[in-house]
CSV table of C-alpha atoms in Angstrom, one decimal:
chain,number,residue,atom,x,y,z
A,144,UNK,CA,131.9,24.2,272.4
A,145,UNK,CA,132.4,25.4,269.0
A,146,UNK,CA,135.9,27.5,267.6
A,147,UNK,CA,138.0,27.7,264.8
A,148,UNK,CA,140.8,25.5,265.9
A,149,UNK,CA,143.4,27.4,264.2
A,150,UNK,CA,142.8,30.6,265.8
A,151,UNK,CA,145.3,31.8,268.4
A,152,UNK,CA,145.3,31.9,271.7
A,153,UNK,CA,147.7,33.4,274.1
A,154,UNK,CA,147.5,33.3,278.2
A,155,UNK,CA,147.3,37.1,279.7
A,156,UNK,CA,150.6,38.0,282.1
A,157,UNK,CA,148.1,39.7,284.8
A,158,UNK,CA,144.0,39.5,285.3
A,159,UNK,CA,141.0,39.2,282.8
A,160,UNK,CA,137.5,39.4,282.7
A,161,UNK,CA,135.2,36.9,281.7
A,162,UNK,CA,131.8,37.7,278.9
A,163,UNK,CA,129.1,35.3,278.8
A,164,UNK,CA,126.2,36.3,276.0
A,165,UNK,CA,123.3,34.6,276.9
A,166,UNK,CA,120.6,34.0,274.3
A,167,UNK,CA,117.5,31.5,272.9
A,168,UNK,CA,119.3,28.9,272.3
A,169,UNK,CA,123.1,29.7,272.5
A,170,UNK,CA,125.8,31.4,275.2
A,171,UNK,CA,128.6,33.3,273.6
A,172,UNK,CA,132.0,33.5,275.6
A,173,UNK,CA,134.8,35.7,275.5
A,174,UNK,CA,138.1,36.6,277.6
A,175,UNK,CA,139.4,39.9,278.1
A,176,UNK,CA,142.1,40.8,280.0
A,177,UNK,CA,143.5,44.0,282.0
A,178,UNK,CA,145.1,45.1,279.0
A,179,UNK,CA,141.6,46.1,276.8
A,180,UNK,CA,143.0,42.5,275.0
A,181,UNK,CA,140.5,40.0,274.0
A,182,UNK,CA,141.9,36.5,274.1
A,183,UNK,CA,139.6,35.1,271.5
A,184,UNK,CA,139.0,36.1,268.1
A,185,UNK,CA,136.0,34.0,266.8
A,186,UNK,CA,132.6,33.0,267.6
A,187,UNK,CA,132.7,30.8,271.1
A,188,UNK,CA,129.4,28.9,271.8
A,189,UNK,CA,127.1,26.3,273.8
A,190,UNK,CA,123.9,25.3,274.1
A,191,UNK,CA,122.3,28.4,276.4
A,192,UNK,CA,118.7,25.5,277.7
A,193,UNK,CA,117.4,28.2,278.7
A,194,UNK,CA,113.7,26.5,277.8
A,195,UNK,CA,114.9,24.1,280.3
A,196,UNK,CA,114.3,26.1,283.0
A,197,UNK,CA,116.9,28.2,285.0
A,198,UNK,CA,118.8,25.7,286.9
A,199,UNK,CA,119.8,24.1,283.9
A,200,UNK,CA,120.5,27.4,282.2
A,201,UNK,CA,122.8,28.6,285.3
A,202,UNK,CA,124.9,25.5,284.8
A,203,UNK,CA,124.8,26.0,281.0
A,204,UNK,CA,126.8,29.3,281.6
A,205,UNK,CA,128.9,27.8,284.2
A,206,UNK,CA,130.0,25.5,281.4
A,207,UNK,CA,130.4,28.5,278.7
A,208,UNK,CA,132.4,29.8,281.8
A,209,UNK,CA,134.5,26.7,282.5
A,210,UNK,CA,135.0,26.3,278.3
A,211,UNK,CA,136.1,29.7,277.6
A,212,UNK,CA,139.2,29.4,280.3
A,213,UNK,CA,140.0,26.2,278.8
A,214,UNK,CA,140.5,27.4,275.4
A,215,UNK,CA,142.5,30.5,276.2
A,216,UNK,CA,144.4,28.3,278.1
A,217,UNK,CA,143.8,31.0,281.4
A,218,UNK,CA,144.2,29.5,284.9
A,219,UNK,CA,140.4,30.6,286.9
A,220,UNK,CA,142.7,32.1,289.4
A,221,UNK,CA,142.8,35.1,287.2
A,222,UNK,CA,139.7,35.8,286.6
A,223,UNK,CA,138.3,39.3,288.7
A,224,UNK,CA,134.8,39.4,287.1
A,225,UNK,CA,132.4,38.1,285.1
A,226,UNK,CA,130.3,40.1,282.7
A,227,UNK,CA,126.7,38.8,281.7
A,228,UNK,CA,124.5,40.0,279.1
A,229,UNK,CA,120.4,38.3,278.6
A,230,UNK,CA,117.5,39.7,277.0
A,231,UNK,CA,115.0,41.9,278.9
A,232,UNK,CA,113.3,42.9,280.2
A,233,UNK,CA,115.0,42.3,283.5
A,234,UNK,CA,116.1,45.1,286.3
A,235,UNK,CA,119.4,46.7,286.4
A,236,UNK,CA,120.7,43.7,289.0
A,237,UNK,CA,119.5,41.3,286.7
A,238,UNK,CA,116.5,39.6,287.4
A,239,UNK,CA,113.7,39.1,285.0
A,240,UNK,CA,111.1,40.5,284.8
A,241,UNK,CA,107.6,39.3,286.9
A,242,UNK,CA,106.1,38.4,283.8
A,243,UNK,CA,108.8,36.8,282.2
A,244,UNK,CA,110.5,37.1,278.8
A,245,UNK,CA,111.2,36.2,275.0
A,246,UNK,CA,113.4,33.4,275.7
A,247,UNK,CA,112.3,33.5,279.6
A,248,UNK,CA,108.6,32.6,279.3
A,249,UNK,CA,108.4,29.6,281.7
A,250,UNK,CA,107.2,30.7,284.9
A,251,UNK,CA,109.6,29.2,286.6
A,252,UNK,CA,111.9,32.2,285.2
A,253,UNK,CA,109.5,35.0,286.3
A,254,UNK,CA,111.4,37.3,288.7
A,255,UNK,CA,114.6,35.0,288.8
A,256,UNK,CA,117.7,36.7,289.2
A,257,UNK,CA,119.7,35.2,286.8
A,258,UNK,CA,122.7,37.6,287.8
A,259,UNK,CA,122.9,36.6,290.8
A,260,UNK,CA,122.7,32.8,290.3
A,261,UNK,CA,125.1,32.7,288.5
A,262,UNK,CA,127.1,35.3,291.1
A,263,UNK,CA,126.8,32.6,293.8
A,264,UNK,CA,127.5,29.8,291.3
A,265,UNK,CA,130.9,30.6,290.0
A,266,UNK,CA,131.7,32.2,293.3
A,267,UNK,CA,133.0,35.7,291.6
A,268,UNK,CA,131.2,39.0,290.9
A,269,UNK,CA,128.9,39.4,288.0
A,270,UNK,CA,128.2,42.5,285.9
A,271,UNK,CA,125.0,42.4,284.3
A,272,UNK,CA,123.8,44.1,281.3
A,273,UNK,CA,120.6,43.6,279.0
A,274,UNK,CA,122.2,42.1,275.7
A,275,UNK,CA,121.4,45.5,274.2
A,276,UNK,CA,123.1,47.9,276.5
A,277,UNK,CA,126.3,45.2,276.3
A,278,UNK,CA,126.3,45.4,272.2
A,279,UNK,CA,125.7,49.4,273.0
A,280,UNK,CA,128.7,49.6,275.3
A,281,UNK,CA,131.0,47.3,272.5
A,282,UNK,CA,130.4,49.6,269.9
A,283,UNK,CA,131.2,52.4,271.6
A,284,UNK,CA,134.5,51.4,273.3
A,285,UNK,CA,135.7,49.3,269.7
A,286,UNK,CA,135.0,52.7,268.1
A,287,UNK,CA,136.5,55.6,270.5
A,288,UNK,CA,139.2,53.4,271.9
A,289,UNK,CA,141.1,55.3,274.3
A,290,UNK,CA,138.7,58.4,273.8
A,291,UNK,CA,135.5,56.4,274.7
A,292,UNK,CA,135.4,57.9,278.2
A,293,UNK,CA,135.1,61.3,276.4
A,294,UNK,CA,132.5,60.8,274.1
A,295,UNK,CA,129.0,59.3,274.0
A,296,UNK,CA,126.9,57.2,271.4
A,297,UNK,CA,123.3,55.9,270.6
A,298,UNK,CA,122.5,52.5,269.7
A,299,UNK,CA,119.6,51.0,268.0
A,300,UNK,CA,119.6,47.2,267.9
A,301,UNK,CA,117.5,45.3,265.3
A,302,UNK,CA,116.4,41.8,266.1
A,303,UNK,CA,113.5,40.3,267.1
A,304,UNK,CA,112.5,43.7,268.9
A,305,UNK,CA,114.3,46.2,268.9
A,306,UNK,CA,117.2,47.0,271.7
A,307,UNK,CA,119.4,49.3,272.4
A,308,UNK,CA,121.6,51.2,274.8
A,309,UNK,CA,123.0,55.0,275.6
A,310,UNK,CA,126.1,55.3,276.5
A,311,UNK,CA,127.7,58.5,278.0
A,312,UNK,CA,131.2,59.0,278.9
A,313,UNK,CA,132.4,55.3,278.7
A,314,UNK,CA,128.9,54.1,280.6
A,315,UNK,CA,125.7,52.9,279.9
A,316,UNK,CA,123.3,54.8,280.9
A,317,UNK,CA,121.0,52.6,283.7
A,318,UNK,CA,118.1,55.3,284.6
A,319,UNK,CA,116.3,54.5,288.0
A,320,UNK,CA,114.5,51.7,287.2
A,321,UNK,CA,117.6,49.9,285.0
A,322,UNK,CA,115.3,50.7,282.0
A,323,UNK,CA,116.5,53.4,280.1
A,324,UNK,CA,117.9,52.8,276.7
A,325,UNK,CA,114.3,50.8,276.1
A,326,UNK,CA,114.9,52.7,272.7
A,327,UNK,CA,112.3,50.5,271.1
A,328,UNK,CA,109.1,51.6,272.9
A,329,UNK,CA,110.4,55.2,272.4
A,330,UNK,CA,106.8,56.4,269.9
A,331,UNK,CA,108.0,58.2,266.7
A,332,UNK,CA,106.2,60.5,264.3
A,333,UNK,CA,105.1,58.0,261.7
A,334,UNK,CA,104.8,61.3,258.8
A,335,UNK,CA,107.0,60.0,256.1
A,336,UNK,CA,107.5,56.7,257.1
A,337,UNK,CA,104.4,55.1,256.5
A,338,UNK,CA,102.1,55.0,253.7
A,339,UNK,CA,99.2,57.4,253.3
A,340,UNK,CA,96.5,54.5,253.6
A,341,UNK,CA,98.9,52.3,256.0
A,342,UNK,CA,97.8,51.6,259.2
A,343,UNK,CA,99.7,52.8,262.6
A,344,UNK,CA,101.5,49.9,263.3
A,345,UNK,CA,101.3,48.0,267.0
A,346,UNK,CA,103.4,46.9,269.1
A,347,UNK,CA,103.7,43.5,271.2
A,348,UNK,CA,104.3,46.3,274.4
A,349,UNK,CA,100.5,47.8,273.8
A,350,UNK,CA,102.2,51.0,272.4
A,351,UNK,CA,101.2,52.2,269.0
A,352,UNK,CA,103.8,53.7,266.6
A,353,UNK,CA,107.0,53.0,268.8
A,354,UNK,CA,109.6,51.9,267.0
A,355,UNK,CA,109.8,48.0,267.7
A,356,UNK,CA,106.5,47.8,266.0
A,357,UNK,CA,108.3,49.3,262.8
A,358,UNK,CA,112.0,48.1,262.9
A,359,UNK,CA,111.9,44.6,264.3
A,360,UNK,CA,111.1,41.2,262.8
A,361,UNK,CA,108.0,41.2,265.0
A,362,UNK,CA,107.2,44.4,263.2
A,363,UNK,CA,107.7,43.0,260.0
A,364,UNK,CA,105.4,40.0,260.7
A,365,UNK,CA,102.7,41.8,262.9
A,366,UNK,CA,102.6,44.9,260.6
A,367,UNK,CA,104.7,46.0,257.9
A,368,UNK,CA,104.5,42.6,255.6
A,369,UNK,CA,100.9,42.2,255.8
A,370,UNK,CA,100.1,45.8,254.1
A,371,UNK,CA,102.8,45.3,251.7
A,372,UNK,CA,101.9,41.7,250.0
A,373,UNK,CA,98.5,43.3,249.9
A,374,UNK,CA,100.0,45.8,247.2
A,375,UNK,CA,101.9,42.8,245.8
A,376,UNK,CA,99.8,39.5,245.9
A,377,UNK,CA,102.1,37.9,243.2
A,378,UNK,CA,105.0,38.0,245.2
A,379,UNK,CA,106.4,35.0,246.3
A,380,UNK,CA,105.9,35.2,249.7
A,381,UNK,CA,102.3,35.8,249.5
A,382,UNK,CA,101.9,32.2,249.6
A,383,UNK,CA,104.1,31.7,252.5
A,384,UNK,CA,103.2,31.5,256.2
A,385,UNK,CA,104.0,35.0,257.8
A,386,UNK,CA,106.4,33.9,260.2
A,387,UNK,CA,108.5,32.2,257.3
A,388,UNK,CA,108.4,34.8,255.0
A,389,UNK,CA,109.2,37.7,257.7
A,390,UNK,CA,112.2,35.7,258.3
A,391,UNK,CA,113.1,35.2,254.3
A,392,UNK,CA,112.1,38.6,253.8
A,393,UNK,CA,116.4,40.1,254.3
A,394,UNK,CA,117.2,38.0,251.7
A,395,UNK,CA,114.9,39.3,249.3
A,396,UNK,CA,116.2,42.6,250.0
A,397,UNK,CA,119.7,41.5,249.4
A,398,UNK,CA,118.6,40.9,245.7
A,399,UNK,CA,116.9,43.9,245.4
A,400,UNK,CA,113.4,42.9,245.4
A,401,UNK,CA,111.5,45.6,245.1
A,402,UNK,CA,108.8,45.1,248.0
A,403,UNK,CA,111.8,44.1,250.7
A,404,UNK,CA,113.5,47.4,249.8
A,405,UNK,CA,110.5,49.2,250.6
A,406,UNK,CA,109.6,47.2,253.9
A,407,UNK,CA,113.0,48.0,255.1
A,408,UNK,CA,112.8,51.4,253.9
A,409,UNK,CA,110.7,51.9,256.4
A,410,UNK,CA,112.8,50.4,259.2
A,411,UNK,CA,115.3,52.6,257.9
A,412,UNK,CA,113.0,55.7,258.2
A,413,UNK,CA,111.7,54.7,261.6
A,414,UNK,CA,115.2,54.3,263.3
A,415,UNK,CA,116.0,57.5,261.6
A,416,UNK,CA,113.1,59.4,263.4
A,417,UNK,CA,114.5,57.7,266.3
A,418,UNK,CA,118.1,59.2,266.0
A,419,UNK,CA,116.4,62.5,265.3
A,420,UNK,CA,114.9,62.6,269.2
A,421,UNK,CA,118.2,61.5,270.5
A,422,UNK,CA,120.2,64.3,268.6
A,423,UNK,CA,118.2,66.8,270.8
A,424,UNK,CA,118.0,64.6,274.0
A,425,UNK,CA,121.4,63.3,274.2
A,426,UNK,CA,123.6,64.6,271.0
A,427,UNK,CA,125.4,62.0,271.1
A,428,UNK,CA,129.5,61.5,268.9
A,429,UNK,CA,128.2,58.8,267.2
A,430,UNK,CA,124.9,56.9,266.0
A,431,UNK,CA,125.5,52.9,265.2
A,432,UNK,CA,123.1,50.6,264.1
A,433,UNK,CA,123.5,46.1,264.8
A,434,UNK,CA,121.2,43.2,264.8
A,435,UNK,CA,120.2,41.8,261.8
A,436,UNK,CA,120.8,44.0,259.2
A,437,UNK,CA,124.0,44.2,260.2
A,438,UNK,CA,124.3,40.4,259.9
A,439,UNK,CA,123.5,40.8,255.9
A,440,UNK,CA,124.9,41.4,252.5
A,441,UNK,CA,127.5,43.8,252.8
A,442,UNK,CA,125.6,46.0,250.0
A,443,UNK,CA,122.3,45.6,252.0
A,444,UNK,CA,123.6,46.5,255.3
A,445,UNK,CA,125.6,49.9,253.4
A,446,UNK,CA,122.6,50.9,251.7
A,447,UNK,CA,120.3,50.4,255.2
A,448,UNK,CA,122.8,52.6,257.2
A,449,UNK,CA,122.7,55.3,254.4
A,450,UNK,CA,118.8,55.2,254.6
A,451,UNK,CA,119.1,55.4,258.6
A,452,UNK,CA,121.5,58.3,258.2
A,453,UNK,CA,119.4,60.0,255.5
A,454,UNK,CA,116.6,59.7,257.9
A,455,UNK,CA,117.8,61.3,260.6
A,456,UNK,CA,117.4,65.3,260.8
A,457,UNK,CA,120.2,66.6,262.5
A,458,UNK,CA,121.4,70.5,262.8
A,459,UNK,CA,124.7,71.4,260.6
A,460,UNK,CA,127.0,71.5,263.8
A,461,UNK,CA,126.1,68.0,264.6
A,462,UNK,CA,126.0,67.1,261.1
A,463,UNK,CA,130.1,68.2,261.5
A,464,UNK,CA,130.8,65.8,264.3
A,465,UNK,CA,128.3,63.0,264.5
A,466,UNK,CA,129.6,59.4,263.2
A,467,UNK,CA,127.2,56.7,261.8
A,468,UNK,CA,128.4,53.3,261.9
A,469,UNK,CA,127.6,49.1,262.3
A,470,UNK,CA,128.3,47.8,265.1
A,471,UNK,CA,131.7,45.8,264.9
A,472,UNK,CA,132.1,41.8,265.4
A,473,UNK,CA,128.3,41.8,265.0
A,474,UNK,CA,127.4,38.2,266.9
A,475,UNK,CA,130.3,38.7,269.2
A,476,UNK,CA,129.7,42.2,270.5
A,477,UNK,CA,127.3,40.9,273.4
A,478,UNK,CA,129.6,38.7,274.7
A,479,UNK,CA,132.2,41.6,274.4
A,480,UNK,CA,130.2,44.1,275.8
A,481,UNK,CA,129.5,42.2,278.3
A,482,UNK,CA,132.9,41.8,279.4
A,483,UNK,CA,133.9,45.6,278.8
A,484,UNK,CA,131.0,46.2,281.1
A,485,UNK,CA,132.8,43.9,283.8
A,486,UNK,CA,136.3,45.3,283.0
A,487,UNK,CA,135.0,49.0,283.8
A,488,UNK,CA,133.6,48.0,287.2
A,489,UNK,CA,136.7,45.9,287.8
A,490,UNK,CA,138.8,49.5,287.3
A,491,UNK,CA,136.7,51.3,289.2
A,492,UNK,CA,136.9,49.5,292.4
């Protein structure tokens, strides 16, 4: 387990919360304790073998679990709650999907419930969240504080899809099925984002014009970067494989290179359309934007969020009160969000 050894720690005088972010190929861990403390300031890892197949990925938490006490030095008889966040799809009560996953493609791992494993594994209750809703619910409470039961907030997540949460009055917002907040299949008008003789860009879900198949790295591979090396066949990426150069694409952007700006223009533009629905479904306090592009140059990621705040068309009264903003702690706010999530439900009986 990786952590900067010269960080702090402290033990908490009454109960905590556990987070365990669970990803591809790492788990994230985090302490939180009654207090709205976290006990850990820095990036807390392990190996998440989630190819491995569940049983070895339900001990691998256990072990993020078991690690995280250890460092923060907090006996396991404090411990009320665990929160866990995974990419979806999965159900509200955590269990994947039927047809499986990104990182959960074996089918061994079609219609686990992870949540629940790991429930009966650690012997305490777990809160589950999908790893969007948890960064979601992060951002909102690190920004509101002590107000973040009074206000509300969209979140659109940028990563290899696109994720995202709702969050109203302190809570994500589940829906009936535990899918709402699937912001990246909501379908966008593609007028001013796209390019007169671009295509209408697909997306892995069937959907055309939704927002993943924009502003995601799978949109960038499967749609944006083909149509723009087209328009500049001497780039240097032209001659690169498209997975590889989708990947090397942010960095080009962070020099300025004229043909990244304009692919992530276009993300920009299309999370802005986004924002513009949720203005007039939700209107929600505040707007924040994570993922990648939040992991990036800090010129890049100012200049993205300007674009995605210039994109979005909202009325002069919410103009007056809306925020825009990156999520905080960027690859730490699943693991946080997921225990906030536990923390709430802890408090609420």
């Amino acid at each position: 387990m990786a952590v900067d050894q010269a960080e702090s720690v402290r033990t908490p005088s009454s109960w905590v919360v556990v987070g365990l972010d669970n990803g591809g190929t790492s788990n994230n861990a985090t302490v939180l304790d009654a207090t709205g403390q976290f006990l850990v300031d820095h990036l807390v890892e392990n190996p998440s073998r989630v190819l491995d197949g569940p049983e070895s990925a339900v001990e691998a938490l256990a072990g993020a679990f078991t690690g995280i006490l250890e460092l923060t030095r907090t006996p396991r008889s404090l411990v009320r709650a665990v929160g866990l966040d995974t990419p979806g799809p999965a159900s509200a009560n955590g269990v994947i999907s039927s047809k499986g996953a990104t990182n959960f493609n074996h089918v061994s791992w079609h219609g686990f419930d992870i949540r629940g494993a790991l429930e009966a594994r650690l012997g305490l209750p777990v809160v589950y969240n999908n790893d969007g809703n948890a960064a979601a619910l992060y951002a909102h409470h690190q920004h509101f504080g002590a107000a973040a039961a009074a206000n509300s907030s969209v979140s659109a997540i940028v990563g290899t899809g696109l994720g995202g949460g709702v969050v109203e009055a302190g809570a994500v917002i589940r829906g009936a099925a535990g899918m709402a907040g699937e912001l990246g299949h909501v379908q966008i008008p593609l007028h001013g984002v796209l390019e007169n003789d671009q295509p209408v860009p697909r997306c892995n879900c069937g959907f055309e014009g939704d927002v993943e198949s924009v502003a995601s790295l799978t949109g960038i591979k499967n749609n944006l970067l083909p149509y723009w090396l087209a328009r500049f066949p001497e780039h240097p990426l032209a001659v690169e494989p498209i997975g590889a150069a989708a990947k090397a694409l942010r960095g080009y952007a962070e020099k300025d290179d004229p043909m990244a700006l304009a692919v992530f223009a276009q993300q920009a533009k299309a999370i802005g359309k986004l924002f513009t629905i949720a203005a007039n479904f939700t209107d929600p306090a505040a707007y924040f934007l994570g993922g990648g592009v939040v992991e990036a140059a800090p010129h890049f990621r100012q200049w993205f969020l300007n674009t995605v705040r210039e994109s979005t068309d909202l009325r002069d009264e919410q103009k007056a009160v809306a925020t825009f903003a990156l999520v905080p702690d960027r690859d730490m706010a699943g693991s946080r969000g997921a225990a906030v999530a536990a923390l709430n439900t802890v408090i609420a009986g």
